[in-house]
Tab-separated table of C-alpha atoms (C1' of nucleotides) in Angstrom:
chain	number	residue	atom	x	y	z
A	1	MET	CA	-10.944	-7.427	-1.348
A	2	ASN	CA	-13.683	-10.000	-1.717
A	3	ILE	CA	-14.309	-12.582	0.950
A	4	ASP	CA	-16.159	-14.768	-1.552
A	5	ALA	CA	-13.018	-15.105	-3.633
A	6	PRO	CA	-10.971	-18.259	-2.981
A	7	CYS	CA	-8.965	-16.210	-0.520
A	8	CYS	CA	-5.784	-14.435	-1.359
A	9	THR	CA	-6.479	-11.886	-4.030
A	10	PRO	CA	-3.115	-10.141	-4.253
A	11	LEU	CA	-2.642	-6.891	-2.335
A	12	LEU	CA	-0.859	-3.868	-3.666
A	13	ASP	CA	2.638	-4.958	-2.844
A	14	ALA	CA	4.469	-1.880	-4.029
A	15	VAL	CA	3.840	-0.683	-0.491
A	16	LEU	CA	6.771	0.219	1.757
A	17	PRO	CA	9.677	-1.664	0.209
A	18	GLU	CA	12.101	-3.249	2.640
A	19	GLY	CA	14.635	-0.443	2.322
A	20	ASP	CA	12.178	2.290	3.253
A	21	ALA	CA	10.819	0.128	6.034
A	22	GLU	CA	14.272	-0.217	7.538
A	23	VAL	CA	14.858	3.526	7.498
A	24	LEU	CA	11.529	4.186	9.131
A	25	ALA	CA	12.055	1.427	11.676
A	26	THR	CA	15.306	3.064	12.709
A	27	SER	CA	13.477	6.325	13.358
A	28	PHE	CA	10.778	4.673	15.417
A	29	LYS	CA	13.413	2.669	17.252
A	30	ALA	CA	14.760	5.966	18.532
A	31	LEU	CA	11.336	6.607	20.077
A	32	ALA	CA	11.007	3.088	21.451
A	33	ASP	CA	12.755	3.645	24.749
A	34	PRO	CA	11.382	5.232	27.936
A	35	ALA	CA	14.561	7.130	28.695
A	36	ARG	CA	14.644	8.690	25.228
A	37	LEU	CA	10.969	9.620	25.354
A	38	ARG	CA	11.537	11.359	28.676
A	39	LEU	CA	14.563	13.139	27.267
A	40	LEU	CA	12.503	14.355	24.319
A	41	SER	CA	9.792	15.444	26.698
A	42	LEU	CA	12.207	17.327	28.913
A	43	ILE	CA	13.882	19.031	25.980
A	44	ALA	CA	10.577	19.906	24.364
A	45	ALA	CA	9.235	21.366	27.588
A	46	SER	CA	12.058	23.848	27.929
A	47	GLU	CA	11.866	26.618	25.393
A	48	GLY	CA	15.091	27.456	23.697
A	49	GLY	CA	16.579	24.040	24.313
A	50	ALA	CA	17.841	22.166	27.312
A	51	CYS	CA	21.302	21.850	28.790
A	52	ALA	CA	22.447	18.234	28.962
A	53	CYS	CA	23.404	18.862	32.570
A	54	ASP	CA	19.718	19.396	33.337
A	55	LEU	CA	18.715	16.041	31.894
A	56	VAL	CA	20.716	13.480	33.832
A	57	THR	CA	18.983	13.798	37.181
A	58	PRO	CA	15.325	13.989	36.076
A	59	VAL	CA	15.677	11.106	33.639
A	60	GLY	CA	17.042	8.867	36.373
A	61	ARG	CA	19.920	7.295	34.476
A	62	SER	CA	23.666	7.563	34.752
A	63	GLN	CA	25.472	10.315	32.874
A	64	PRO	CA	27.017	7.901	30.325
A	65	THR	CA	23.617	6.361	29.647
A	66	VAL	CA	22.016	9.763	29.093
A	67	SER	CA	24.859	10.725	26.804
A	68	HIS	CA	24.303	7.546	24.832
A	69	HIS	CA	20.587	8.200	24.454
A	70	LEU	CA	21.173	11.780	23.381
A	71	LYS	CA	23.503	10.464	20.708
A	72	VAL	CA	20.828	8.074	19.471
A	73	LEU	CA	18.301	10.907	19.329
A	74	ARG	CA	20.775	13.135	17.519
A	75	GLU	CA	21.677	10.484	14.950
A	76	ALA	CA	17.992	9.877	14.385
A	77	GLY	CA	17.621	13.579	13.610
A	78	LEU	CA	15.119	14.088	16.402
A	79	VAL	CA	17.273	16.599	18.262
A	80	GLU	CA	20.114	18.954	17.429
A	81	SER	CA	22.939	19.925	19.734
A	82	GLU	CA	24.966	23.068	20.077
A	83	ARG	CA	27.933	23.823	22.246
A	84	ARG	CA	27.666	26.818	24.563
A	85	GLY	CA	30.790	27.164	26.579
A	86	PRO	CA	31.349	24.069	28.674
A	87	TRP	CA	27.741	22.935	28.169
A	88	ILE	CA	25.867	21.415	25.293
A	89	TRP	CA	22.325	22.445	24.534
A	90	TYR	CA	19.783	20.237	22.864
A	91	ARG	CA	16.648	21.241	21.027
A	92	ILE	CA	13.888	19.354	19.293
A	93	VAL	CA	13.799	19.124	15.490
A	94	PRO	CA	10.057	19.454	14.867
A	95	GLU	CA	10.313	18.617	11.171
A	96	ARG	CA	11.542	15.152	12.015
A	97	LEU	CA	8.642	14.469	14.312
A	98	ASP	CA	6.306	15.867	11.670
A	99	ALA	CA	7.697	13.400	9.157
A	100	LEU	CA	7.083	10.447	11.424
A	101	ARG	CA	3.624	11.766	12.164
A	102	ALA	CA	2.937	11.919	8.463
A	103	VAL	CA	3.805	8.253	8.101
A	104	LEU	CA	1.319	7.278	10.758
A	105	THR	CA	-1.290	9.523	9.185
A	106	ALA	CA	-0.913	7.888	5.811
A	107	SER	CA	-1.206	4.402	7.207
A	108	ALA	CA	-4.272	5.318	9.173
A	109	GLU	CA	-6.139	7.258	6.510
A	110	VAL	CA	-5.726	4.669	3.804
A	111	ALA	CA	-7.304	2.188	6.137
A	112	VAL	CA	-10.422	4.271	6.687
A	113	PRO	CA	-13.120	2.743	4.479
A	114	ALA	CA	-15.528	4.827	2.418
B	1	MET	CA	16.110	29.241	30.398
B	2	ASN	CA	18.971	31.634	30.826
B	3	ILE	CA	22.413	30.877	29.475
B	4	ASP	CA	23.920	33.475	31.810
B	5	ALA	CA	22.723	31.558	34.821
B	6	PRO	CA	25.289	29.233	36.420
B	7	CYS	CA	23.862	26.516	34.205
B	8	CYS	CA	21.207	24.109	35.336
B	9	THR	CA	18.063	26.039	36.096
B	10	PRO	CA	15.627	23.200	36.706
B	11	LEU	CA	13.304	22.163	33.902
B	12	LEU	CA	9.693	21.225	34.332
B	13	ASP	CA	10.214	17.681	35.454
B	14	ALA	CA	6.606	16.643	35.802
B	15	VAL	CA	6.913	15.730	32.130
B	16	LEU	CA	6.311	12.151	31.001
B	17	PRO	CA	6.803	10.154	34.198
B	18	GLU	CA	8.624	6.861	33.842
B	19	GLY	CA	5.439	4.801	33.842
B	20	ASP	CA	3.861	6.693	30.950
B	21	ALA	CA	7.131	6.630	29.088
B	22	GLU	CA	7.289	2.854	29.329
B	23	VAL	CA	3.776	2.461	27.982
B	24	LEU	CA	4.505	4.768	25.082
B	25	ALA	CA	7.830	3.095	24.395
B	26	THR	CA	6.051	-0.234	24.090
B	27	SER	CA	3.762	1.220	21.446
B	28	PHE	CA	6.607	2.706	19.447
B	29	LYS	CA	8.531	-0.533	19.830
B	30	ALA	CA	5.781	-2.200	17.848
B	31	LEU	CA	6.509	0.233	15.019
B	32	ALA	CA	10.268	-0.179	15.291
B	33	ASP	CA	10.657	-3.162	13.008
B	34	PRO	CA	10.744	-3.247	9.191
B	35	ALA	CA	8.653	-6.388	8.945
B	36	ARG	CA	5.924	-4.914	11.127
B	37	LEU	CA	5.891	-1.619	9.235
B	38	ARG	CA	5.485	-3.505	5.982
B	39	LEU	CA	2.712	-5.576	7.488
B	40	LEU	CA	0.922	-2.412	8.595
B	41	SER	CA	1.421	-0.941	5.157
B	42	LEU	CA	0.070	-4.016	3.430
B	43	ILE	CA	-2.933	-4.211	5.715
B	44	ALA	CA	-3.630	-0.501	5.421
B	45	ALA	CA	-3.423	-0.611	1.643
B	46	SER	CA	-6.135	-3.235	1.332
B	47	GLU	CA	-9.553	-1.842	2.147
B	48	GLY	CA	-11.649	-4.030	4.385
B	49	GLY	CA	-8.655	-5.752	5.898
B	50	ALA	CA	-6.088	-8.252	4.726
B	51	CYS	CA	-5.991	-12.019	4.926
B	52	ALA	CA	-2.924	-13.255	6.780
B	53	CYS	CA	-2.328	-15.631	3.907
B	54	ASP	CA	-1.703	-12.622	1.679
B	55	LEU	CA	0.983	-11.214	3.976
B	56	VAL	CA	3.576	-13.950	4.269
B	57	THR	CA	4.952	-13.814	0.737
B	58	PRO	CA	5.163	-10.035	0.203
B	59	VAL	CA	6.741	-9.413	3.590
B	60	GLY	CA	9.495	-11.898	2.840
B	61	ARG	CA	9.563	-13.728	6.155
B	62	SER	CA	8.598	-17.213	7.220
B	63	GLN	CA	5.026	-17.923	8.217
B	64	PRO	CA	5.863	-18.284	11.945
B	65	THR	CA	7.744	-15.008	11.894
B	66	VAL	CA	4.830	-13.198	10.263
B	67	SER	CA	2.463	-14.746	12.782
B	68	HIS	CA	4.710	-13.510	15.567
B	69	HIS	CA	4.774	-9.962	14.210
B	70	LEU	CA	1.022	-9.905	13.744
B	71	LYS	CA	0.691	-10.905	17.369
B	72	VAL	CA	2.930	-8.040	18.425
B	73	LEU	CA	0.880	-5.603	16.365
B	74	ARG	CA	-2.349	-6.983	17.792
B	75	GLU	CA	-1.145	-6.780	21.384
B	76	ALA	CA	-0.023	-3.214	20.731
B	77	GLY	CA	-3.566	-2.442	19.621
B	78	LEU	CA	-2.428	-1.372	16.181
B	79	VAL	CA	-4.422	-4.036	14.354
B	80	GLU	CA	-7.462	-6.168	15.069
B	81	SER	CA	-8.076	-9.676	13.801
B	82	GLU	CA	-11.212	-11.541	12.883
B	83	ARG	CA	-11.716	-15.133	11.885
B	84	ARG	CA	-13.450	-15.763	8.559
B	85	GLY	CA	-13.681	-19.467	7.944
B	86	PRO	CA	-10.210	-20.930	7.746
B	87	TRP	CA	-8.605	-17.529	7.326
B	88	ILE	CA	-7.918	-14.650	9.653
B	89	TRP	CA	-8.356	-11.079	8.518
B	90	TYR	CA	-6.473	-8.160	9.923
B	91	ARG	CA	-7.393	-4.510	9.842
B	92	ILE	CA	-5.788	-1.332	11.046
B	93	VAL	CA	-7.007	0.370	14.229
B	94	PRO	CA	-6.770	4.021	13.193
B	95	GLU	CA	-7.463	5.358	16.676
B	96	ARG	CA	-4.291	3.791	17.951
B	97	LEU	CA	-2.172	5.402	15.284
B	98	ASP	CA	-3.956	8.683	15.966
B	99	ALA	CA	-2.979	8.427	19.606
B	100	LEU	CA	0.685	7.920	18.807
B	101	ARG	CA	0.513	10.768	16.314
B	102	ALA	CA	-0.913	12.987	19.012
B	103	VAL	CA	2.073	12.268	21.219
B	104	LEU	CA	4.489	13.330	18.522
B	105	THR	CA	2.419	16.428	17.864
B	106	ALA	CA	2.515	17.485	21.481
B	107	SER	CA	6.267	17.050	21.765
B	108	ALA	CA	6.852	19.013	18.590
B	109	GLU	CA	4.490	21.902	19.232
B	110	VAL	CA	5.733	22.604	22.736
B	111	ALA	CA	9.216	22.979	21.318
B	112	VAL	CA	8.216	25.612	18.802
B	113	PRO	CA	9.384	28.915	20.284
B	114	ALA	CA	7.290	32.057	20.185
C	1	DC	C1'	50.162	24.411	32.834
C	2	DA	C1'	47.084	22.566	36.651
C	3	DG	C1'	42.636	21.803	38.453
C	4	DA	C1'	37.632	21.586	38.035
C	5	DT	C1'	33.545	20.610	35.544
C	6	DA	C1'	30.880	18.814	31.469
C	7	DT	C1'	30.390	15.468	28.045
C	8	DA	C1'	31.772	11.459	25.313
C	9	DT	C1'	33.761	6.923	24.697
C	10	DC	C1'	35.078	2.174	26.076
C	11	DG	C1'	34.375	-2.445	27.826
C	12	DA	C1'	31.535	-5.613	29.996
C	13	DT	C1'	27.170	-7.621	31.254
C	14	DG	C1'	22.538	-9.190	31.130
C	15	DC	C1'	18.235	-8.875	28.920
C	16	DC	C1'	15.357	-8.503	24.936
C	17	DT	C1'	14.030	-9.693	20.271
C	18	DG	C1'	13.891	-11.255	15.327
C	19	DT	C1'	14.276	-15.341	12.976
C	20	DC	C1'	13.477	-20.077	11.561
C	21	DA	C1'	12.398	-25.270	11.706
C	22	DA	C1'	9.466	-28.310	13.847
C	23	DT	C1'	5.214	-29.057	15.752
C	24	DA	C1'	0.672	-28.156	17.513
C	25	DT	C1'	-3.978	-26.312	16.949
C	26	DC	C1'	-7.944	-24.969	14.554
C	27	DG	C1'	-11.541	-24.986	10.920
C	28	DA	C1'	-13.535	-26.945	6.745
C	29	DA	C1'	-14.663	-30.597	3.873
C	30	DA	C1'	-14.967	-35.262	2.452
D	1	DT	C1'	-13.402	-39.202	11.847
D	2	DT	C1'	-9.772	-38.413	8.773
D	3	DT	C1'	-7.440	-35.331	5.919
D	4	DC	C1'	-5.954	-30.929	4.378
D	5	DG	C1'	-4.908	-26.105	4.494
D	6	DA	C1'	-4.273	-21.920	7.576
D	7	DT	C1'	-2.518	-20.063	11.657
D	8	DA	C1'	-0.317	-20.281	16.209
D	9	DT	C1'	3.091	-21.951	19.483
D	10	DT	C1'	7.522	-23.865	20.961
D	11	DG	C1'	12.426	-24.120	21.319
D	12	DA	C1'	16.733	-22.574	20.038
D	13	DC	C1'	20.060	-19.399	18.392
D	14	DA	C1'	22.306	-15.072	17.110
D	15	DG	C1'	22.483	-10.312	17.180
D	16	DG	C1'	21.107	-6.023	19.280
D	17	DC	C1'	20.591	-2.885	23.050
D	18	DA	C1'	20.154	-0.542	27.680
D	19	DT	C1'	22.869	0.038	31.414
D	20	DC	C1'	26.793	1.090	34.282
D	21	DG	C1'	31.758	2.005	36.035
D	22	DA	C1'	35.962	3.538	34.529
D	23	DT	C1'	38.239	6.483	31.686
D	24	DA	C1'	39.147	9.827	28.082
D	25	DT	C1'	38.353	14.312	25.953
D	26	DA	C1'	37.047	19.050	26.011
D	27	DT	C1'	36.317	23.600	28.049
D	28	DC	C1'	36.892	27.122	31.240
D	29	DT	C1'	39.462	29.340	35.104
D	30	DG	C1'	43.367	30.532	37.696
DNA sequence: CAGATATATCGATGCCTGTCAATATCGAAA
DNA sequence: TTTCGATATTGACAGGCATCGATATATCTG
C-alpha cells in the first residue's frame, strides 16, 4: 500500500465474505454479554461441568434469564448440556473457543508488518 | 463436583466479577457485527494500514455507516487511525486482539479436565 | 396419581444498535 | 477565500435483545 499513490489502491477484497462474517458475528455475539461471560467463567471453573442450579445465584439474574443465556451459549456451540436426573449439567466446548481464538490470531498476525 | 451430593455444591464464585464481565463484553460486542469483522479483515489484509476510502465499497455499507463502525472499532481499541493528508488510515492493534484471545484461552484451558 | 423441585417457554417491556439520508467539518488546492 | 473531496456527526427509524413475572414442562419421590 503506497501513500504516494493517488489514494485507494484496491485491497484484497476476497477477505471474509459477508456470509462468513455473519456466522462469526453470531459466535462473538454469544460472548458479548456480561451474564454469558460470567456463566462461561463459572462453568469453566468447575471441573466436570456445572449444574445449572449452581449458576443462577452467582450470576445475579433471574432463573428464566439464566436459562435463556444458557440456551444462547448452547446454540452457539460454546457449551454442551447433559441431563443428570432432575438437573442439567453444562460443560465448556473448548474446540469452539479455540476456533474463535484462531480467527483473532489470523487477523492479528496478518497485520504484523515485516 | 460430586453428582451424589444433594446438588448444588458451591462453585468458585470469585470468577469474572460483574465489572470485568461488562468490560470484556464491550470488547466482544465490537467483534459481534459482520460489517466490523469485514472491516477488521480488510484492514488486517493490507500491510501498513488501510485508507478509509478503500473500505466503504468492499464492505457494502454507506459511508456514514462505515464511519460509525470504524469509530466503534477505534473506541474498542481494536484499530488506530492516523491522518495522512485528506485521508485517514486505519491499522490493527494486535495487542488488543491478543488480550481477547488470552481470555478465551483461559476459559478453555481451565475447563480441560485432568 | 399428587406434590416438590428443576428447567424451559411465553409475553411484555424498555433499552440498545445498525442503518441511511442529510448535513457538517476538515484538509488540500486553486 | 472558495471549491472540492474525504470523513464525521446528526436525526430518525426499525429490528434486536436482555430482562423479568407468570406459566408450562419434566423429573423424581411418595
